[in-house]
Coordinates of C-alpha atoms and ligand atoms in Angstrom, one line a residue:
X1 CA 13.4 100.8 190.7
X2 CA 10.9 102.7 192.9
X3 CA 14.1 103.6 195.4
X4 CA 15.9 104.6 192.8
X5 CA 17.5 108.3 193.7
X6 CA 19.2 110.6 190.9
X7 CA 21.1 113.0 192.2
X8 CA 21.5 116.2 190.7
X9 CA 24.5 118.2 191.6
X10 CA 24.4 122.1 192.2
X11 CA 27.6 123.5 190.6
X12 CA 26.1 127.0 191.2
X13 CA 25.4 126.3 194.6
X14 CA 29.4 125.2 195.2
X15 CA 30.4 128.4 193.9
X16 CA 27.8 130.0 196.3
X17 CA 28.9 128.1 199.4
X18 CA 32.7 128.7 198.2
X19 CA 32.1 132.4 198.4
X20 CA 30.1 132.2 201.9
X21 CA 33.2 130.9 203.7
X22 CA 33.3 127.2 202.8
X23 CA 36.5 127.9 200.4
X24 CA 38.1 124.9 200.7
X25 CA 35.5 122.5 200.2
X26 CA 37.1 120.5 197.5
X27 CA 40.3 120.0 199.5
X28 CA 38.7 117.0 201.4
X29 CA 39.6 113.4 200.5
X30 CA 37.3 111.4 202.7
X31 CA 39.8 110.2 205.0
X32 CA 37.4 110.7 208.1
X33 CA 40.0 112.1 210.8
X34 CA 36.9 114.7 211.2
X35 CA 34.7 112.3 212.3
X36 CA 37.3 110.4 214.2
X37 CA 37.9 114.1 216.5
X38 CA 34.0 115.3 216.5
X39 CA 33.0 114.1 220.1
X40 CA 29.2 116.0 218.7
X41 CA 28.3 113.6 216.1
X42 CA 26.3 110.8 216.7
X43 CA 27.9 107.3 216.2
X44 CA 25.3 105.9 213.9
X45 CA 25.3 108.8 211.6
X46 CA 28.5 110.5 212.2
X47 CA 29.5 113.9 210.1
X48 CA 30.9 116.3 209.0
X49 CA 32.8 113.8 206.7
X50 CA 29.6 112.9 204.3
X51 CA 28.5 116.8 204.7
X52 CA 32.0 117.4 203.1
X53 CA 31.6 115.5 200.0
X54 CA 27.8 116.4 199.5
X55 CA 29.1 119.7 199.5
X56 CA 31.6 119.2 197.2
X57 CA 28.9 117.4 194.9
X58 CA 26.4 120.4 195.1
X59 CA 23.6 118.4 196.2
X60 CA 22.4 121.3 198.4
X61 CA 19.0 119.4 199.4
X62 CA 20.7 116.8 201.3
X63 CA 22.4 119.6 202.9
X64 CA 19.4 122.5 203.4
X65 CA 17.3 119.7 205.1
X66 CA 20.7 117.6 207.4
X67 CA 19.6 118.3 210.9
X68 CA 23.8 117.3 211.2
X69 CA 24.5 120.2 210.1
X70 CA 22.6 122.1 213.1
X71 CA 24.2 119.4 215.6
X72 CA 27.5 121.1 214.8
X73 CA 28.3 123.5 217.4
X74 CA 31.3 124.6 215.3
X75 CA 33.9 124.1 217.8
X76 CA 36.6 123.6 215.5
X77 CA 38.2 120.6 216.4
X78 CA 37.7 119.0 212.7
X79 CA 39.6 121.9 211.4
X80 CA 42.2 121.6 213.7
X81 CA 42.8 118.2 212.6
X82 CA 42.1 117.8 209.1
X83 CA 45.6 116.7 207.4
X84 CA 43.8 118.7 203.9
X85 CA 43.4 121.9 205.7
X86 CA 39.6 121.7 204.1
X87 CA 38.1 123.3 207.3
X88 CA 35.0 121.3 207.7
X89 CA 33.9 123.4 210.6
X90 CA 33.7 126.7 208.5
X91 CA 32.3 124.5 205.7
X92 CA 29.0 123.5 207.7
X93 CA 29.2 127.3 208.9
X94 CA 28.5 128.1 205.5
X95 CA 25.8 125.6 204.9
X96 CA 24.0 127.2 207.8
X97 CA 24.2 130.6 206.7
X98 CA 22.9 129.7 203.6
X99 CA 20.0 127.4 205.2
X100 CA 18.8 130.8 206.4
X101 CA 17.8 132.2 203.2
X102 CA 16.7 129.0 201.9
X103 CA 14.4 128.1 204.5
X104 CA 13.0 131.5 205.2
X105 CA 9.4 132.4 205.1
X106 CA 9.0 135.0 203.5
X107 CA 12.3 134.1 201.4
X108 CA 13.0 137.8 200.6
X109 CA 13.4 138.5 203.8
X110 CA 16.5 135.8 204.5
X111 CA 18.1 137.0 201.0
X112 CA 17.8 140.9 202.8
X113 CA 19.6 139.2 205.7
X114 CA 22.3 137.7 203.7
X115 CA 22.9 140.5 201.3
X116 CA 25.2 144.0 203.3
X117 CA 23.7 145.9 200.4
X118 CA 20.0 145.4 202.4
X119 CA 21.0 146.2 205.8
X120 CA 20.0 149.9 205.6
X121 CA 16.8 149.3 205.3
X122 CA 16.3 146.7 207.7
X123 CA 17.1 148.9 210.0
X124 CA 15.3 151.7 208.4
X125 CA 11.7 150.5 208.8
X126 CA 11.8 150.0 212.5
X127 CA 13.7 153.3 212.6
X128 CA 10.7 154.6 210.7
X129 CA 8.1 153.0 212.6
X130 CA 9.3 153.9 216.1
X131 CA 9.9 157.5 214.6
X132 CA 6.1 158.2 213.3
X133 CA 4.9 156.4 216.9
X134 CA 7.0 159.5 218.8
X135 CA 5.2 161.6 216.7
X136 CA 2.1 160.6 217.5
X137 CA 2.8 160.3 221.0
X138 CA 4.6 163.5 221.9
X139 CA 5.2 165.6 218.5
X140 CA 8.8 164.0 219.0
X141 CA 9.8 166.7 221.7
X142 CA 12.1 165.3 224.9
X143 CA 9.9 165.7 227.7
X144 CA 10.8 168.2 230.3
X145 CA 11.1 167.1 234.4
X146 CA 12.2 163.8 235.3
X147 CA 13.1 160.7 232.5
X148 CA 10.5 158.4 232.4
X149 CA 10.7 156.6 228.9
X150 CA 7.0 156.0 229.1
X151 CA 6.4 159.8 228.5
X152 CA 8.4 159.4 225.3
X153 CA 6.9 156.1 224.6
X154 CA 3.7 155.4 226.3
X155 CA 3.7 151.6 226.9
X156 CA 0.4 151.0 224.7
X157 CA 2.8 152.8 221.8
X158 CA 5.3 150.2 222.5
X159 CA 3.3 147.4 222.4
X160 CA 1.4 147.9 219.5
X161 CA 4.5 148.0 217.7
X162 CA 6.5 145.6 219.9
X163 CA 3.6 142.8 219.9
X164 CA 2.9 142.7 216.4
X165 CA 6.3 142.2 215.3
X166 CA 7.2 139.4 218.3
X167 CA 3.8 137.9 216.6
X168 CA 5.6 138.2 213.5
X169 CA 9.1 136.5 214.3
X170 CA 6.6 133.7 216.1
X171 CA 4.7 133.0 213.1
X172 CA 7.4 133.0 210.4
X173 CA 9.6 131.1 212.5
X174 CA 6.9 128.7 212.8
X175 CA 6.4 128.4 209.0
X176 CA 10.7 128.3 208.5
X177 CA 10.8 125.4 210.8
X178 CA 8.1 123.5 209.0
X179 CA 9.9 123.8 205.9
X180 CA 12.6 123.2 207.3
X181 CA 11.6 120.1 209.6
X182 CA 9.6 118.2 206.3
X183 CA 12.7 118.5 204.5
X184 CA 14.4 116.3 207.0
X185 CA 11.7 114.1 206.7
X186 CA 11.7 113.5 203.2
X187 CA 15.4 113.4 202.9
X188 CA 15.9 111.2 205.3
X189 CA 12.4 108.9 205.3
X190 CA 12.5 109.3 208.9
X191 CA 9.5 110.5 209.5
X192 CA 9.1 109.9 213.6
X193 CA 6.8 113.2 215.1
X194 CA 9.1 114.3 218.3
X195 CA 8.5 112.7 221.2
X196 CA 8.4 114.2 224.7
X197 CA 11.9 112.1 226.3
X198 CA 13.1 113.8 222.9
X199 CA 11.7 117.7 223.5
X200 CA 13.2 117.0 227.1
X201 CA 16.4 115.9 226.3
X202 CA 17.1 118.7 223.5
X203 CA 16.1 121.5 226.3
X204 CA 18.4 120.0 228.8
X205 CA 21.2 120.2 226.7
X206 CA 20.6 123.2 225.6
X207 CA 20.2 124.6 228.8
X208 CA 23.3 123.4 230.6
X209 CA 25.1 123.5 227.2
X210 CA 26.2 120.3 227.3
X211 CA 27.4 120.0 223.2
X212 CA 29.5 123.4 223.6
X213 CA 31.1 121.8 227.1
X214 CA 32.8 119.3 224.5
X215 CA 34.8 121.4 222.3
X216 CA 38.5 121.3 222.9
X217 CA 39.9 123.9 220.2
X218 CA 37.3 126.3 220.8
X219 CA 37.0 125.1 224.5
X220 CA 36.2 129.4 225.7
X221 CA 33.4 129.7 223.3
X222 CA 31.3 127.8 226.3
X223 CA 32.0 130.6 228.4
X224 CA 30.6 133.3 226.2
X225 CA 27.8 131.2 224.9
X226 CA 26.7 130.3 227.9
X227 CA 26.7 133.7 229.8
X228 CA 25.4 135.8 226.1
X229 CA 22.7 132.9 226.5
X230 CA 21.3 133.0 230.3
X231 CA 21.8 137.0 229.9
X232 CA 19.2 137.1 227.2
X233 CA 16.9 134.8 228.7
X234 CA 16.9 137.5 232.0
X235 CA 16.3 140.0 229.8
X236 CA 13.8 138.8 228.0
X237 CA 12.3 137.3 231.0
X238 CA 12.4 141.0 232.5
X239 CA 10.5 142.2 229.4
X240 CA 7.4 139.8 230.1
X241 CA 7.0 141.0 233.9
X242 CA 7.9 144.7 232.7
X243 CA 4.3 143.7 231.3
X244 CA 2.8 142.0 233.9
X245 CA 3.6 144.7 236.0
X246 CA 1.5 147.0 234.0
X247 CA -1.3 145.2 232.8
X248 CA -1.6 143.1 236.3
X249 CA -0.8 144.9 239.0
X250 CA -1.1 148.5 237.5
X251 CA 2.7 149.1 238.2
X252 CA 4.5 151.6 236.0
X253 CA 8.0 151.9 235.2
X254 CA 10.9 153.1 236.0
X255 CA 10.7 150.4 238.9
X256 CA 12.9 151.6 241.5
X257 CA 16.6 149.9 241.3
X258 CA 15.7 147.3 244.5
X259 CA 12.8 145.9 242.9
X260 CA 13.2 142.3 242.0
X261 CA 12.6 142.8 238.2
X262 CA 14.9 145.4 238.0
X263 CA 17.3 143.3 239.7
X264 CA 17.1 140.6 237.5
X265 CA 16.8 143.0 234.6
X266 CA 20.4 144.6 235.3
X267 CA 21.8 141.2 236.3
X268 CA 20.6 139.8 232.8
X269 CA 22.2 143.2 231.1
X270 CA 25.6 142.4 232.6
X271 CA 25.9 139.0 232.3
X272 CA 25.0 139.2 228.6
X273 CA 27.2 142.3 228.0
X274 CA 30.1 140.2 229.4
X275 CA 29.3 137.1 227.3
X276 CA 29.2 138.9 224.3
X277 CA 32.1 140.8 225.0
X278 CA 34.2 137.8 225.4
X279 CA 32.7 136.1 222.5
X280 CA 33.7 139.6 220.2
X281 CA 37.3 139.4 221.7
X282 CA 37.5 136.0 221.4
X283 CA 36.6 136.1 217.4
X284 CA 38.7 139.2 217.0
X285 CA 42.1 137.7 219.3
X286 CA 41.4 134.3 217.8
X287 CA 40.4 133.7 214.2
X288 CA 42.2 130.3 213.7
X289 CA 40.3 128.7 216.2
X290 CA 36.6 130.6 216.4
X291 CA 36.7 129.9 212.8
X292 CA 35.9 132.7 210.2
X293 CA 33.0 134.8 211.2
X294 CA 30.6 135.8 208.2
X295 CA 28.6 138.5 207.2
X296 CA 25.7 137.2 208.8
X297 CA 27.7 136.3 212.4
X298 CA 29.1 139.8 212.6
X299 CA 25.8 141.4 211.8
X300 CA 24.4 139.6 214.7
X301 CA 26.5 139.6 216.9
X302 CA 27.1 143.6 217.1
X303 CA 23.4 144.5 216.6
X304 CA 22.8 142.2 220.3
X305 CA 25.9 144.2 221.6
X306 CA 24.4 147.2 220.6
X307 CA 21.3 146.3 221.9
X308 CA 22.6 145.4 225.3
X309 CA 25.0 148.5 225.1
X310 CA 22.6 151.2 224.7
X311 CA 20.2 149.5 227.0
X312 CA 22.8 149.7 229.8
X313 CA 23.5 153.4 228.3
X314 CA 19.8 154.2 228.4
X315 CA 19.7 153.6 232.3
X316 CA 22.9 155.1 233.2
X317 CA 21.9 158.6 231.2
X318 CA 18.7 158.2 233.0
X319 CA 19.5 158.0 236.2
X320 CA 22.4 160.9 235.6
X321 CA 19.7 163.0 234.5
X322 CA 20.5 163.8 230.8
X323 CA 17.4 163.7 228.8
X324 CA 19.1 165.1 225.4
X325 CA 21.2 161.7 225.5
X326 CA 18.8 159.2 227.4
X327 CA 15.8 159.6 224.7
X328 CA 17.6 159.4 221.8
X329 CA 19.9 156.2 223.2
X330 CA 16.3 154.6 224.4
X331 CA 15.4 155.4 220.9
X332 CA 18.1 154.0 219.4
X333 CA 18.1 150.7 222.1
X334 CA 14.3 150.5 220.6
X335 CA 15.3 150.1 217.0
X336 CA 17.9 147.4 217.9
X337 CA 15.7 145.2 219.8
X338 CA 13.2 145.4 217.4
X339 CA 15.4 144.3 214.7
X340 CA 16.4 141.1 216.7
X341 CA 12.7 140.0 217.7
X342 CA 11.5 140.6 214.4
X343 CA 13.7 139.7 212.1
X344 CA 14.8 136.6 214.0
X345 CA 13.8 133.5 211.8
X346 CA 16.1 135.1 209.2
X347 CA 19.3 136.5 211.5
X348 CA 21.9 134.6 212.5
X349 CA 19.8 134.9 215.7
X350 CA 17.5 132.1 214.3
X351 CA 20.0 129.2 215.0
X352 CA 18.9 129.2 218.1
X353 CA 15.3 127.2 216.8
X354 CA 17.2 125.7 214.4
X355 CA 19.5 123.7 216.1
X356 CA 16.5 123.2 218.6
X357 CA 14.4 121.7 215.9
X358 CA 17.6 119.4 214.9
X359 CA 18.6 118.3 218.1
X360 CA 14.8 116.6 218.8
X361 CA 14.6 115.2 215.3
X362 CA 17.9 113.8 215.9
X363 CA 16.8 112.4 219.8
X364 CA 13.6 111.6 218.0
X365 CA 15.1 109.4 215.0
X366 CA 18.0 108.2 216.8
X367 CA 18.5 104.9 217.9
X368 CA 21.7 105.7 220.3
X369 CA 20.6 108.6 221.6
Ligands
SF4_401 S1 37.3 117.6 205.8 FE1 39.6 116.7 206.1 S2 39.6 115.3 207.9 FE2 37.3 115.3 207.1 S3 37.5 113.6 205.5 FE3 37.7 115.2 204.4 S4 40.4 115.8 204.4 FE4 39.1 114.5 206.1
SF4_402 S1 32.9 121.7 214.3 FE1 33.2 120.6 216.0 S2 30.9 119.7 216.2 FE2 31.1 120.7 213.9 S3 31.8 119.0 213.1 FE3 33.6 120.1 213.3 S4 34.2 118.9 215.1 FE4 31.8 118.5 214.9

C-alpha cells in the first residue's frame, strides 16, 4: 500500500495551459505518432505522448518537474505529424512558460514576467537605478569633448549596479534550479547526483547544438539559435575581458578598433544580430513551422534584439561623434542589458539553465544515454 500514488488533477491548470498556448491539448487521442517522429526523445522514456495525457488530466506537478518537457527543443516535428492537430510542441512550450513562474525564487518575479501588465515596472526599475547613478556620477549632464562612455557612467558606478544584478541572477537561478532538480528527483524516484560524464555530455550537446541539428520541420532554427548563442557567448566574454583590462591591466575604454577584445565584441555583436534577426524573420514568415510564439517568447527575443541593436548604435554614434545620440542610446542599452541579466531566471532566458539541468538529469539517470 505504501506505493499507492493518488493523482490530483487540477482543472484550473488545464485552463491556464490552454490560455498559455496549449489550447489543442484535449484533441490528443494517444496514438503515439508524436513519439515515433520525435528524434530527440529518449528510447527508455519517450515523449511527448505521456506529457499530453498528463496535461489533459491537469497533473501539473508531473509536468513542472519533468525533465522531458525541457528536453524538447520545439522542432515541431510532432505537431507536423499529429493526426489530431493537438500540437504537442505548443503544449510543451506552454508548460515550459508556466514552469518559469512555478520554479521562480522569489515567485512574484516569475509571475511578473508572465504578465504584460508588469512589463513597464520591470523596465522602470533598472531605468530608475541607472538614472540615479547618472545623476550621482555627473549630474545627468552630457559630457563635452570626445565621447567616452565612462565619463557618463564611470566603470565603478556601472560595476556597482551590474555586479549585484549578476549576483542576484546567479543566486536566484541556483535556488530556482534547486527547486526544479528536487522536484524531478521526487517525481521520478531517481536520485542520482549529476555525474561528470553527464555534465560533459550535456555541455558537448549544447555547444554543438546536437539536438537542434535533429530538427526537421523547423530545421532553420538550428542556424538562428547557433548564431545567437555564440554571438551572446562572445559578448559575455568581451564584457569580462574589458573588466580584466580595467582592473588587472589598468586599460580604459574605449578600446582601439584593432584591439583583440574589441574585435571579439564586434564579431559577437554582428553574429548575435544575424542570429536573432534570422529567428525573428522565421517566426514572422513561417509561424506554422516555428510554432506559436508566446508573450514570454516575444518579450525575451525583442529585448535581446533591442540590446544588440542599441549596443551597435552606441558604438556607431560614438565613432560618428554624435554625443546627443550616443549617450541616450548607451543609457537605453544598459537598461536592456540589466533587464536581460538580472531577470534571467524569470524570463525566457531561463530556458538555458533549465534545459541544461534537464539534459544533465536525463543523462545521469538514463539507461541508454
Ligand atoms: S499528440 Fe497527436 S500524435 Fe501525439 S499521441 Fe496525441 S494525437 Fe497522437
Ligand atoms: S517539438 Fe520536436 S523535440 Fe519537441 S517533442 Fe515534438 S518532435 Fe520532439
